[in-house]
Amino acid sequence: MKFSAVKRLRGEITVPGDKSISHRSVMFGSLAKGTTEIHHFLRGADCLSTISCFQAMGVTIDISGDMVTVHGNGLHGLKKPESILDCGNSGTTTRLIAGILSAQDFDVTLTGDASIQKRPMNRIITPLSRMGARIRSLHDNGCAPLAITGTHLNGIHYLSPVASAQVKSSILLAGLYATGETRVSEPYLSRNHTELMLSSFGADVRTEDTTAIIQPADELYCQKIEVPGDISSAAFFLAAGLMIPDSEILIRNVGINPTRDGILRVCRDMGGNIELLNIRDNGHEPNADILVKTSSLHGTVIGGAIIPTLIDEIPMIAALACLADGETIIRDAAELKVKESNRIEVMVRGLSAMGADVRETDDGMVIRGGRPLHGTVIDSHLDHRIAMTFAILGCCAEGETEIIGADCVTISYPQFYQDLKGLIQ
């Protein structure tokens, strides 16, 4: 797919439902008693992988447009699947479902695509094993496929070396079934969608500083869920509105959970003109309409506690920094190396090919903005966030930018290219 510079972006869009919340709503609805209704569900490939896994375990799930209805089997109602569970490209599905499966009364194997089979799973194997889980990497490399033999679990206090919502959530979900209290402490607070949603489903879960605490549950109870727009998807249009001249974009109904809103804080720190309108709370998840206008941007330093709140947005932030005045430093982001691609390496290579002054570091990158960018051929490495980032940059650069593997955006934002085209004037 090819992109060229545009004069301006104008209009309003509604981005797809939040991927993290969509995953969890299906999982928790499957474990709950009664029927859970999910509105504005993200019908991306990753979330559909979660649905297929729970359908394979006997849960009836109906899909009608962006509404999903989950007829829950109850906390102890999952059934042994007839074959291996395929999590596709979804790390969230793989890691969270492993916590649930560790406590069932059946054996199961989890696998995924080539990318998933390279992503680190020892980060959940270690704490789940401490709880008594029988879980192992079939290739003995700390990656999927994972063989899980359901068994009795005991609560632990786990000191996680990384601030990861997937690790934390895997342990908390195992804790629903464990004997005694389960605690997960993180170096920084990661996104808290699991804690908020589990609480609404009736679980006894609370947070103290950067520690999440859960008690074993007897049952979860069905809910009606309105999924806000995904701020990680909105980030591409936030950046586009800031970078492309004479632009003004209204992005409706975006989740602004404080554990996810780092992109807003960074854009404002860089001088971005961003306004939150119609702020409201939608079942413990705050959301708002976001108005973004073309701005004069300057460099900044990004690191520490803010990183978990914007980890998926760093590729787009790096692109934004290329068009800002001065130097931007991104650090404490080594987690980017184990995403769908090594996003540090891939971003540095792609930005450099477009003429940017960017240098890779052990845990991030240093970008000196202000150099003109030119089109080139970009390999997405089948990473949806890489493809969308360079599509936006292609609308800013001279000449033509071609993205190889551009269709991978279906993982999180199937309508991305149509929405982008609709804003071009």
Coordinates of C-alpha atoms in Angstrom, one line a residue:
M1 CA 0.0 0.0 0.0
K2 CA 1.3 3.5 -0.9
F3 CA 1.0 6.9 0.7
S4 CA 1.9 10.4 -0.3
A5 CA 1.9 13.8 1.4
V6 CA -1.5 15.4 2.0
K7 CA -2.5 19.0 2.4
R8 CA -4.6 18.7 5.5
L9 CA -6.8 16.4 7.5
R10 CA -10.3 17.6 8.6
G11 CA -13.3 15.9 10.1
E12 CA -14.4 13.5 12.9
I13 CA -14.0 9.8 13.4
T14 CA -14.9 7.1 15.9
V15 CA -12.1 4.7 16.5
P16 CA -12.7 1.0 17.2
G17 CA -13.4 -0.3 20.7
D18 CA -10.5 -0.7 23.1
K19 CA -8.6 -3.9 22.4
S20 CA -7.7 -4.5 26.1
I21 CA -11.2 -4.0 27.3
S22 CA -12.7 -6.1 24.4
H23 CA -10.5 -9.1 25.3
R24 CA -11.3 -8.9 29.0
S25 CA -15.1 -8.5 28.5
V26 CA -15.2 -11.8 26.6
M27 CA -13.0 -13.6 29.1
F28 CA -14.9 -12.4 32.2
G29 CA -18.3 -12.8 30.5
S30 CA -17.4 -16.4 29.7
L31 CA -16.5 -17.0 33.4
A32 CA -19.6 -15.3 34.7
K33 CA -23.1 -16.5 35.4
G34 CA -25.7 -15.1 33.0
T35 CA -25.5 -13.2 29.7
T36 CA -23.0 -10.4 29.2
E37 CA -23.7 -7.8 26.5
I38 CA -20.7 -6.1 25.0
H39 CA -21.3 -3.0 22.9
H40 CA -18.7 -1.4 20.5
F41 CA -16.6 -4.5 20.7
L42 CA -13.4 -4.5 18.6
R43 CA -13.8 -7.0 15.8
G44 CA -10.1 -7.2 15.2
A45 CA -8.2 -10.4 14.7
D46 CA -6.7 -10.5 18.2
C47 CA -10.1 -10.2 20.0
L48 CA -11.7 -12.7 17.6
S49 CA -8.9 -15.1 18.7
T50 CA -10.1 -14.7 22.3
I51 CA -13.7 -15.4 21.2
S52 CA -12.7 -18.6 19.3
C53 CA -10.7 -19.9 22.3
F54 CA -13.7 -19.6 24.7
Q55 CA -16.1 -21.0 22.1
A56 CA -13.8 -24.0 21.9
M57 CA -14.2 -24.4 25.6
G58 CA -18.0 -24.6 25.4
V59 CA -19.0 -21.0 25.8
T60 CA -21.8 -19.7 23.5
I61 CA -20.8 -16.3 22.0
D62 CA -22.9 -14.5 19.5
I63 CA -21.6 -11.7 17.2
S64 CA -23.8 -9.1 15.5
G65 CA -21.8 -6.2 14.1
D66 CA -19.9 -4.6 17.0
M67 CA -22.2 -6.2 19.6
V68 CA -21.1 -9.4 21.2
T69 CA -23.3 -11.5 23.5
V70 CA -21.6 -14.0 25.9
H71 CA -23.7 -16.7 27.5
G72 CA -21.4 -17.4 30.5
N73 CA -20.6 -20.8 31.8
G74 CA -19.8 -19.7 35.3
L75 CA -16.4 -19.6 37.0
H76 CA -16.1 -23.4 36.9
G77 CA -18.0 -24.1 33.7
L78 CA -15.3 -24.2 31.0
K79 CA -15.0 -27.5 29.1
K80 CA -11.9 -29.2 27.8
P81 CA -11.4 -28.2 24.1
E82 CA -11.2 -30.9 21.5
S83 CA -8.0 -29.5 20.1
I84 CA -5.1 -27.1 20.7
L85 CA -6.3 -23.5 21.4
D86 CA -4.9 -21.1 18.8
C87 CA -4.4 -17.6 20.1
G88 CA -3.4 -16.2 16.7
N89 CA -1.2 -13.1 17.1
S90 CA -2.6 -12.2 20.5
G91 CA -0.3 -11.9 23.4
T92 CA -3.2 -10.8 25.6
T93 CA -5.1 -13.9 24.8
T94 CA -2.2 -16.2 25.4
R95 CA -1.0 -14.8 28.7
L96 CA -4.4 -14.0 30.3
I97 CA -6.0 -17.3 29.3
A98 CA -3.0 -19.2 30.7
G99 CA -3.8 -17.9 34.2
I100 CA -7.4 -19.1 33.8
L101 CA -6.5 -22.5 32.4
S102 CA -3.9 -23.2 35.1
A103 CA -6.8 -23.7 37.6
Q104 CA -9.2 -25.8 35.4
D105 CA -9.8 -29.6 35.8
F106 CA -8.5 -30.4 32.3
D107 CA -5.3 -30.3 30.2
V108 CA -4.8 -28.0 27.3
T109 CA -2.2 -26.7 24.9
L110 CA -2.0 -23.0 23.9
T111 CA -0.3 -21.9 20.7
G112 CA -0.3 -19.0 18.2
D113 CA 1.3 -17.7 15.1
A114 CA 5.0 -17.4 14.4
S115 CA 5.2 -14.0 16.3
I116 CA 3.5 -15.4 19.4
Q117 CA 5.9 -18.4 19.3
K118 CA 8.8 -15.9 19.7
R119 CA 7.3 -13.8 22.5
P120 CA 8.5 -14.4 26.1
M121 CA 6.2 -16.5 28.2
N122 CA 8.5 -17.2 31.2
R123 CA 7.2 -14.0 32.6
I124 CA 3.9 -15.8 33.3
I125 CA 5.2 -19.3 33.6
T126 CA 7.4 -18.3 36.6
P127 CA 4.7 -16.8 38.8
L128 CA 2.0 -19.3 37.8
S129 CA 4.4 -22.1 38.7
R130 CA 4.9 -20.5 42.1
M131 CA 1.2 -20.7 42.6
G132 CA 1.4 -24.5 41.9
A133 CA 0.5 -24.4 38.2
R134 CA 1.8 -27.1 35.9
I135 CA 2.7 -25.1 32.8
R136 CA 5.7 -25.5 30.5
S137 CA 7.0 -24.4 27.2
L138 CA 6.8 -27.4 24.8
H139 CA 10.0 -26.2 23.0
D140 CA 11.8 -25.4 26.3
N141 CA 12.5 -21.9 25.0
G142 CA 10.2 -20.0 27.3
C143 CA 7.7 -19.4 24.4
A144 CA 4.5 -20.9 23.1
P145 CA 3.2 -23.6 22.5
L146 CA 2.4 -23.9 26.2
A147 CA 1.2 -27.2 27.8
I148 CA -1.0 -26.6 30.8
T149 CA -2.3 -29.3 33.2
G150 CA -5.0 -27.8 35.3
T151 CA -4.5 -28.2 39.1
H152 CA -5.1 -26.6 42.5
L153 CA -3.5 -23.2 43.0
N154 CA -2.4 -21.2 46.0
G155 CA -2.2 -17.5 46.4
I156 CA 1.2 -15.7 46.4
H157 CA 2.7 -12.3 46.6
Y158 CA 4.6 -11.8 43.3
L159 CA 7.1 -9.0 42.8
S160 CA 7.0 -8.5 39.1
P161 CA 10.2 -7.3 37.5
V162 CA 8.2 -5.6 34.7
A163 CA 5.2 -3.4 34.7
S164 CA 3.0 -5.5 32.5
A165 CA -0.8 -5.6 32.6
Q166 CA -0.7 -9.0 30.8
V167 CA 1.5 -10.5 33.5
K168 CA -0.5 -8.9 36.3
S169 CA -3.8 -10.0 34.8
S170 CA -2.6 -13.6 34.3
I171 CA -1.8 -13.9 37.9
L172 CA -4.9 -12.2 39.1
L173 CA -7.1 -14.5 37.0
A174 CA -5.3 -17.5 38.5
G175 CA -6.0 -15.9 41.9
L176 CA -9.7 -16.1 41.3
Y177 CA -9.4 -19.8 41.8
A178 CA -6.5 -20.0 44.3
T179 CA -6.6 -20.7 48.0
G180 CA -5.9 -17.5 49.9
E181 CA -5.0 -14.0 48.8
T182 CA -3.0 -13.2 45.6
R183 CA -0.9 -10.0 45.3
V184 CA 1.0 -8.6 42.3
S185 CA 3.5 -5.8 42.9
E186 CA 4.9 -3.9 39.9
P187 CA 7.8 -1.4 39.6
Y188 CA 5.3 1.0 38.1
L189 CA 1.5 0.8 37.8
S190 CA 0.5 -0.9 34.5
R191 CA -3.0 -0.5 32.9
N192 CA -5.7 -1.5 35.3
H193 CA -8.6 -2.6 33.1
T194 CA -8.6 -6.1 34.7
E195 CA -9.0 -4.7 38.2
L196 CA -11.8 -2.4 37.2
M197 CA -13.7 -4.9 35.2
L198 CA -13.3 -7.8 37.6
S199 CA -14.6 -5.6 40.3
S200 CA -17.7 -4.8 38.3
F201 CA -18.2 -8.5 37.7
G202 CA -18.3 -9.0 41.5
A203 CA -14.7 -10.0 42.3
D204 CA -13.0 -8.8 45.5
V205 CA -10.0 -6.9 44.0
R206 CA -8.3 -3.8 45.1
T207 CA -5.2 -1.8 44.5
E208 CA -2.7 -0.4 47.0
D209 CA -0.1 1.8 45.4
T210 CA 1.4 -0.4 42.6
T211 CA 0.1 -3.7 44.2
A212 CA -3.1 -5.4 42.9
I213 CA -4.7 -7.7 45.4
I214 CA -7.4 -10.3 44.7
Q215 CA -9.4 -12.8 46.9
P216 CA -10.6 -16.1 45.5
A217 CA -14.2 -15.9 44.1
D218 CA -17.2 -18.1 44.3
E219 CA -18.8 -16.7 41.1
L220 CA -18.7 -13.7 38.7
Y221 CA -21.9 -12.1 37.5
C222 CA -22.9 -10.9 34.0
Q223 CA -22.6 -7.3 33.0
K224 CA -23.6 -4.9 30.2
I225 CA -20.3 -3.3 28.9
E226 CA -19.9 -0.2 26.7
V227 CA -16.4 -0.4 25.3
P228 CA -14.8 3.0 24.8
G229 CA -12.7 3.8 21.7
D230 CA -9.1 2.6 21.9
I231 CA -6.7 5.4 22.8
S232 CA -3.9 3.3 21.2
S233 CA -5.8 3.5 17.9
A234 CA -6.7 7.2 18.4
A235 CA -3.0 7.9 18.9
F236 CA -2.3 7.7 15.1
F237 CA -4.9 10.4 14.4
L238 CA -3.8 12.5 17.4
A239 CA -0.3 12.5 15.9
A240 CA -1.6 13.1 12.4
G241 CA -3.6 16.1 13.5
L242 CA -0.6 17.6 15.2
M243 CA 1.9 17.0 12.4
I244 CA 0.0 17.7 9.2
P245 CA -0.5 21.4 8.3
D246 CA -4.0 23.0 8.6
S247 CA -5.5 20.0 10.3
E248 CA -8.3 19.6 12.8
I249 CA -9.7 16.2 13.9
L250 CA -12.4 15.3 16.4
I251 CA -12.0 11.8 17.7
R252 CA -15.2 10.7 19.5
N253 CA -15.6 8.4 22.5
V254 CA -12.0 7.6 23.4
G255 CA -11.0 5.9 26.6
I256 CA -8.9 8.1 28.8
N257 CA -8.1 5.8 31.7
P258 CA -5.2 7.3 33.7
T259 CA -3.2 4.2 33.2
R260 CA -3.5 4.6 29.4
D261 CA -3.4 8.4 28.8
G262 CA 0.4 8.9 28.6
I263 CA 0.1 9.8 24.9
L264 CA -2.1 12.8 25.8
R265 CA 0.4 14.0 28.4
V266 CA 3.4 13.6 26.0
C267 CA 1.6 15.4 23.2
R268 CA 0.8 18.3 25.5
D269 CA 4.4 18.3 26.8
M270 CA 5.6 18.6 23.2
G271 CA 3.3 21.6 22.7
G272 CA 0.4 19.8 21.1
N273 CA -3.0 21.5 20.9
I274 CA -5.3 18.8 22.4
E275 CA -8.6 19.4 24.1
L276 CA -10.8 16.9 25.9
L277 CA -14.6 17.5 25.4
N278 CA -17.6 15.8 26.8
I279 CA -15.7 13.9 29.5
R280 CA -17.8 11.1 31.1
D281 CA -17.5 7.9 33.0
N282 CA -18.7 4.7 31.4
G283 CA -18.8 1.9 33.9
H284 CA -15.5 2.8 35.7
E285 CA -13.7 3.6 32.4
P286 CA -13.5 7.4 31.8
N287 CA -13.9 8.5 28.2
A288 CA -14.0 11.7 26.2
D289 CA -14.1 13.3 22.7
I290 CA -10.6 14.5 21.7
L291 CA -10.1 17.6 19.5
V292 CA -6.7 17.9 18.0
K293 CA -5.3 20.7 15.9
T294 CA -2.0 21.3 14.0
S295 CA 0.7 22.5 16.4
S296 CA 4.3 23.6 16.6
L297 CA 6.0 20.8 18.5
H298 CA 9.3 20.5 20.4
G299 CA 11.3 17.6 21.8
T300 CA 10.8 16.1 25.2
V301 CA 12.2 13.3 27.5
I302 CA 10.0 10.2 28.0
G303 CA 10.8 7.6 30.6
G304 CA 10.0 6.1 34.0
A305 CA 6.5 5.7 35.3
I306 CA 4.8 7.1 32.2
I307 CA 6.1 4.3 30.0
P308 CA 3.5 1.7 30.9
T309 CA 0.8 4.2 30.1
L310 CA 1.9 4.6 26.5
I311 CA 4.0 1.6 25.6
D312 CA 1.9 0.8 22.5
E313 CA 2.0 4.4 21.4
I314 CA 5.8 4.8 21.4
P315 CA 6.2 4.1 17.7
M316 CA 3.8 6.9 16.8
I317 CA 5.5 9.2 19.4
A318 CA 8.9 8.5 17.8
A319 CA 7.4 9.5 14.5
L320 CA 6.0 12.6 16.0
A321 CA 9.4 13.5 17.4
C322 CA 10.9 13.5 13.9
L323 CA 8.7 16.5 13.0
A324 CA 9.3 18.3 16.3
D325 CA 12.0 20.9 17.0
G326 CA 14.9 19.7 19.1
E327 CA 15.8 16.4 20.7
T328 CA 13.4 13.7 22.0
I329 CA 14.8 11.0 24.3
I330 CA 12.8 7.8 24.9
R331 CA 14.1 5.5 27.6
D332 CA 13.0 2.7 29.9
A333 CA 11.2 1.1 27.0
A334 CA 13.0 -2.2 26.5
E335 CA 9.6 -3.9 26.5
L336 CA 9.3 -2.7 22.9
K337 CA 11.8 -5.3 21.9
V338 CA 9.3 -8.2 22.7
K339 CA 6.2 -6.9 21.1
E340 CA 4.9 -8.1 17.7
S341 CA 8.2 -7.0 16.4
N342 CA 11.3 -5.4 18.0
R343 CA 9.7 -2.0 17.7
I344 CA 12.9 -0.1 18.7
E345 CA 14.9 -1.7 16.0
V346 CA 12.2 -1.6 13.4
M347 CA 11.3 2.1 14.1
V348 CA 14.9 3.2 14.0
R349 CA 15.5 1.4 10.7
G350 CA 12.4 2.8 9.1
L351 CA 12.8 6.4 10.4
S352 CA 16.4 6.4 9.2
A353 CA 15.4 5.2 5.8
M354 CA 13.0 8.2 5.6
G355 CA 15.8 10.6 6.5
A356 CA 15.3 11.1 10.2
D357 CA 18.1 11.6 12.6
V358 CA 17.5 8.8 15.1
R359 CA 19.7 6.6 17.2
E360 CA 18.9 3.3 18.9
T361 CA 19.7 2.8 22.6
D362 CA 19.5 -0.2 24.8
D363 CA 16.1 0.8 26.1
G364 CA 14.7 3.3 23.6
M365 CA 16.0 5.8 21.1
V366 CA 17.2 9.4 20.7
I367 CA 15.6 11.5 17.9
R368 CA 16.7 14.9 16.7
G369 CA 13.7 16.4 14.9
G370 CA 13.5 18.9 12.1
R371 CA 15.0 17.0 9.2
P372 CA 12.8 16.7 6.1
L373 CA 11.4 13.2 5.6
H374 CA 11.2 11.4 2.2
G375 CA 9.2 8.4 1.1
T376 CA 10.7 5.0 1.0
V377 CA 9.7 1.3 1.2
I378 CA 8.8 0.2 4.7
D379 CA 8.6 -3.4 5.9
S380 CA 5.8 -3.5 8.6
H381 CA 7.2 -6.9 9.9
L382 CA 3.4 -7.7 10.1
D383 CA 3.2 -5.4 13.1
H384 CA 0.0 -3.4 13.0
R385 CA 1.3 -0.4 15.0
I386 CA 4.4 -0.2 12.7
A387 CA 2.2 -0.2 9.6
M388 CA -0.1 2.5 10.9
T389 CA 2.7 4.7 12.1
F390 CA 4.4 4.7 8.7
A391 CA 1.1 5.3 7.0
I392 CA 0.7 8.5 8.9
L393 CA 4.3 9.5 8.3
G394 CA 3.8 8.8 4.6
C395 CA 1.1 11.5 4.6
C396 CA 3.8 13.9 5.9
A397 CA 6.8 13.0 3.8
E398 CA 7.9 14.1 0.3
G399 CA 7.5 11.5 -2.4
E400 CA 5.9 8.1 -2.0
T401 CA 5.9 5.7 0.9
E402 CA 5.1 2.1 0.3
I403 CA 4.3 -0.3 3.2
I404 CA 4.9 -4.0 2.8
G405 CA 2.4 -6.1 4.8
A406 CA 0.0 -3.2 5.3
D407 CA -3.0 -5.5 5.8
C408 CA -1.8 -6.4 9.3
V409 CA -3.8 -3.5 10.7
T410 CA -6.7 -5.9 10.8
I411 CA -5.2 -7.0 14.1
S412 CA -6.5 -3.9 15.9
Y413 CA -8.0 -1.4 13.5
P414 CA -9.6 -3.1 10.4
Q415 CA -11.0 0.3 9.1
F416 CA -7.8 2.3 9.6
Y417 CA -7.1 3.1 6.0
Q418 CA -10.7 4.0 5.2
D419 CA -10.8 6.3 8.2
L420 CA -7.6 8.0 7.2
K421 CA -8.7 8.4 3.6
G422 CA -12.0 10.0 4.8
L423 CA -10.1 12.8 6.6
I424 CA -7.9 13.8 3.7
Q425 CA -8.8 17.1 2.0

